[in-house]
Amino acid sequence: MFKKLHIFLGATVADAAARPMHWVYNEKKLKSFIKNKKNITFFKKNRSPFYSIKTGEVSGYNDVGQVMFKTLTQTKDQKNIIINFKKNIVKNFGPSSNYWKNLKLRKKYKKIKWQTPMKGPWIHQNILEAIKNIKLKKIITGGTKVNESDGYCAALPYSLFNNSDQKLKKVIRTVANRKISEQFALAKLKIINLADEGNKNPVNSFIRLNSKNDYFKDVIENIKKVKKVKNKPHNIVVKKFGKACSYPGTFNSSIHAIITSTSYKSAVIKTIKAGGCNCSRANFVGAYFAAKNGLKGIPKDWIRKTNPAKNILKHIT
C-alpha cells in the first residue's frame, strides 16, 4: 500500500528534529541556544517560547499527516478516506484532546505578557476552523484565515497512496481551504515526486514542466526569486522571505534549503538554524531529501529519536 513511505518518514523525522526549536523568532536567543553546540537537533530542553512537548514528538503540522496516515491504514474502502479523516481530525485535535485543552490557556496567555511556554501541543488556526466546519457539516471544511502548511502535511502521506491531483486537492481543502494553500502544497508534492523519480534537478524540472500552466504561475515566480538569491546565506534568505508559517515565505525558504544542500542532514540542520517556523519548512525539506536519497539518507539515530517513526517503520516494505 505504501511503497514510498520513507518519504513521509523523512518529513516526520525532520519535524521532530526541529520541534524543540520551533517558533524561535528572537535572533539573539536563537544564537545563544545554538552557540558552541555540536548538535542542535532533538534538543532535550524545549526552546520554543510558545509551547512545550517532549523531545521526539512532532509539531501540529506533522501531526496532521500522522492523522491522515492513521486514517489510510485503518480505512478499507477508499471512498471513506476523507470522511474518516475528518472524524479523526476531530478526535485527535478536538474537544477531548490536549490540543483543545490548551485553547483556554492560550486565551489567558494573550491577555498577559507571554513569559513561559505552555505545556502541551499547539493547535493551528486551520485545524480550529476545520473542526468547526466539520461539525457544521460543510462540504469543504478547511480554514480560510491563514496560508499555512497544514494542507500539504495532510496530503503528503495520501500522495504516496494516490497521486491524483483531483484527490490531493480535496485532501488539502479539507484542512486548508485557500487557493494559495492548495497551489503551494501541490507544487511541493510535485517537486517531491520528481525527486523520487530520480530527476537530477527536480526544482528546475518543475519550472520547465509547468512554465505554461497558469495554475502554478505564482509558484514559479517565487522559485525564480529564490534562485536569484541562491548564493546568499540561508538564514539571511529566510529572514528576507519571512520566518513565519505562511506561504509563500515558508515555501521559498524551503526551496533555498533544497537547492543549496546536498544531504538530508545538512538541509534539516540549516532549516533549524534559520529559526522561526522551522517545522513547517522541515516537513517539506525532509520529505524532499528522503525522496531524493532514499531511506538510507535519513540518519538512523534521528529515526530512533522520533516517536512516531516506530509506527511508520512497521508499514515500510
Short mmCIF file of C-alpha atoms in Angstrom, two decimals, residues 36-148:
data_model
loop_
_atom_site.label_atom_id
_atom_site.label_comp_id
_atom_site.label_asym_id
_atom_site.label_seq_id
_atom_site.Cartn_x
_atom_site.Cartn_y
_atom_site.Cartn_z
CA ASN A 36 29.04 26.08 20.69
CA LYS A 37 26.52 23.24 20.29
CA LYS A 38 27.76 20.33 18.19
CA ASN A 39 24.23 19.00 17.84
CA ILE A 40 21.20 21.29 17.52
CA THR A 41 18.69 18.59 16.59
CA PHE A 42 16.38 16.96 19.13
CA PHE A 43 17.23 19.43 21.90
CA LYS A 44 16.41 17.77 25.23
CA LYS A 45 15.34 21.12 26.64
CA ASN A 46 12.43 22.82 24.91
CA ARG A 47 13.40 26.16 23.40
CA SER A 48 10.09 27.07 21.78
CA PRO A 49 8.79 30.18 23.57
CA PHE A 50 5.12 29.28 22.96
CA TYR A 51 4.59 25.60 23.77
CA SER A 52 6.48 22.63 25.16
CA ILE A 53 6.12 18.92 24.34
CA LYS A 54 8.50 16.01 24.85
CA THR A 55 11.52 15.78 22.57
CA GLY A 56 10.83 13.17 19.91
CA GLU A 57 7.21 14.24 19.43
CA VAL A 58 6.13 16.20 16.36
CA SER A 59 4.56 19.61 15.87
CA GLY A 60 0.91 20.15 14.99
CA TYR A 61 1.92 20.35 11.32
CA ASN A 62 3.29 16.85 11.04
CA ASP A 63 0.62 15.53 13.39
CA VAL A 64 -1.98 16.35 10.70
CA GLY A 65 -0.02 13.97 8.47
CA GLN A 66 0.01 11.34 11.23
CA VAL A 67 -3.78 11.56 11.41
CA MET A 68 -4.03 11.02 7.65
CA PHE A 69 -1.56 8.13 7.82
CA LYS A 70 -3.61 6.51 10.59
CA THR A 71 -6.76 7.03 8.53
CA LEU A 72 -5.22 5.37 5.47
CA THR A 73 -4.05 2.32 7.43
CA GLN A 74 -7.44 1.83 9.08
CA THR A 75 -9.80 2.53 6.16
CA LYS A 76 -10.66 -0.43 3.94
CA ASP A 77 -12.92 1.39 1.46
CA GLN A 78 -11.15 4.24 -0.36
CA LYS A 79 -14.44 6.11 -0.67
CA ASN A 80 -14.45 6.63 3.10
CA ILE A 81 -10.94 8.10 3.46
CA ILE A 82 -12.00 11.77 3.55
CA ILE A 83 -14.98 11.00 5.80
CA ASN A 84 -12.81 9.07 8.24
CA PHE A 85 -10.04 11.66 8.05
CA LYS A 86 -12.48 14.34 9.19
CA LYS A 87 -13.62 12.15 12.07
CA ASN A 88 -10.02 11.54 13.11
CA ILE A 89 -9.17 15.26 12.88
CA VAL A 90 -11.92 15.99 15.41
CA LYS A 91 -10.80 13.07 17.59
CA ASN A 92 -7.10 13.99 17.54
CA PHE A 93 -7.38 17.77 17.77
CA GLY A 94 -10.93 18.37 19.06
CA PRO A 95 -12.61 18.91 22.46
CA SER A 96 -11.32 15.73 24.15
CA SER A 97 -7.68 16.31 23.11
CA ASN A 98 -4.71 18.01 24.74
CA TYR A 99 -4.62 20.37 21.76
CA TRP A 100 -8.09 21.63 22.62
CA LYS A 101 -7.44 21.87 26.37
CA ASN A 102 -4.68 24.36 25.71
CA LEU A 103 -7.02 26.79 23.96
CA LYS A 104 -8.23 28.26 27.26
CA LEU A 105 -4.66 28.65 28.44
CA ARG A 106 -3.71 30.39 25.19
CA LYS A 107 -6.52 32.90 25.63
CA LYS A 108 -5.24 33.63 29.12
CA TYR A 109 -1.68 33.98 27.86
CA LYS A 110 -2.76 36.53 25.24
CA LYS A 111 -4.01 38.85 28.00
CA ILE A 112 -0.65 38.90 29.77
CA LYS A 113 2.95 39.13 28.65
CA TRP A 114 3.97 35.73 27.30
CA GLN A 115 6.66 34.63 29.75
CA THR A 116 6.90 30.86 29.61
CA PRO A 117 5.78 28.26 27.05
CA MET A 118 2.55 26.45 27.83
CA LYS A 119 2.79 22.72 28.45
CA GLY A 120 1.30 20.58 25.74
CA PRO A 121 0.71 20.82 21.97
CA TRP A 122 -0.40 23.86 19.97
CA ILE A 123 -3.47 23.64 17.72
CA HIS A 124 -3.24 25.60 14.44
CA GLN A 125 -5.76 28.07 13.06
CA ASN A 126 -6.54 25.93 10.02
CA ILE A 127 -7.37 22.95 12.23
CA LEU A 128 -9.54 25.04 14.56
CA GLU A 129 -11.58 26.20 11.58
CA ALA A 130 -11.68 22.71 10.08
CA ILE A 131 -13.12 21.23 13.28
CA LYS A 132 -15.79 23.94 13.38
CA ASN A 133 -16.68 23.37 9.71
CA ILE A 134 -16.72 19.58 10.10
CA LYS A 135 -19.21 19.92 12.95
CA LEU A 136 -21.30 22.25 10.77
CA LYS A 137 -21.21 19.50 8.10
CA LYS A 138 -19.83 21.81 5.43
CA ILE A 139 -18.71 20.14 2.20
CA ILE A 140 -15.32 21.91 2.12
CA THR A 141 -14.07 22.16 5.68
CA GLY A 142 -10.61 23.75 5.51
CA GLY A 143 -9.63 27.00 7.19
CA THR A 144 -9.57 30.25 5.23
CA LYS A 145 -7.90 32.72 7.61
CA VAL A 146 -4.25 31.67 7.16
CA ASN A 147 -1.98 30.39 4.35
CA GLU A 148 -0.05 27.64 6.12
#
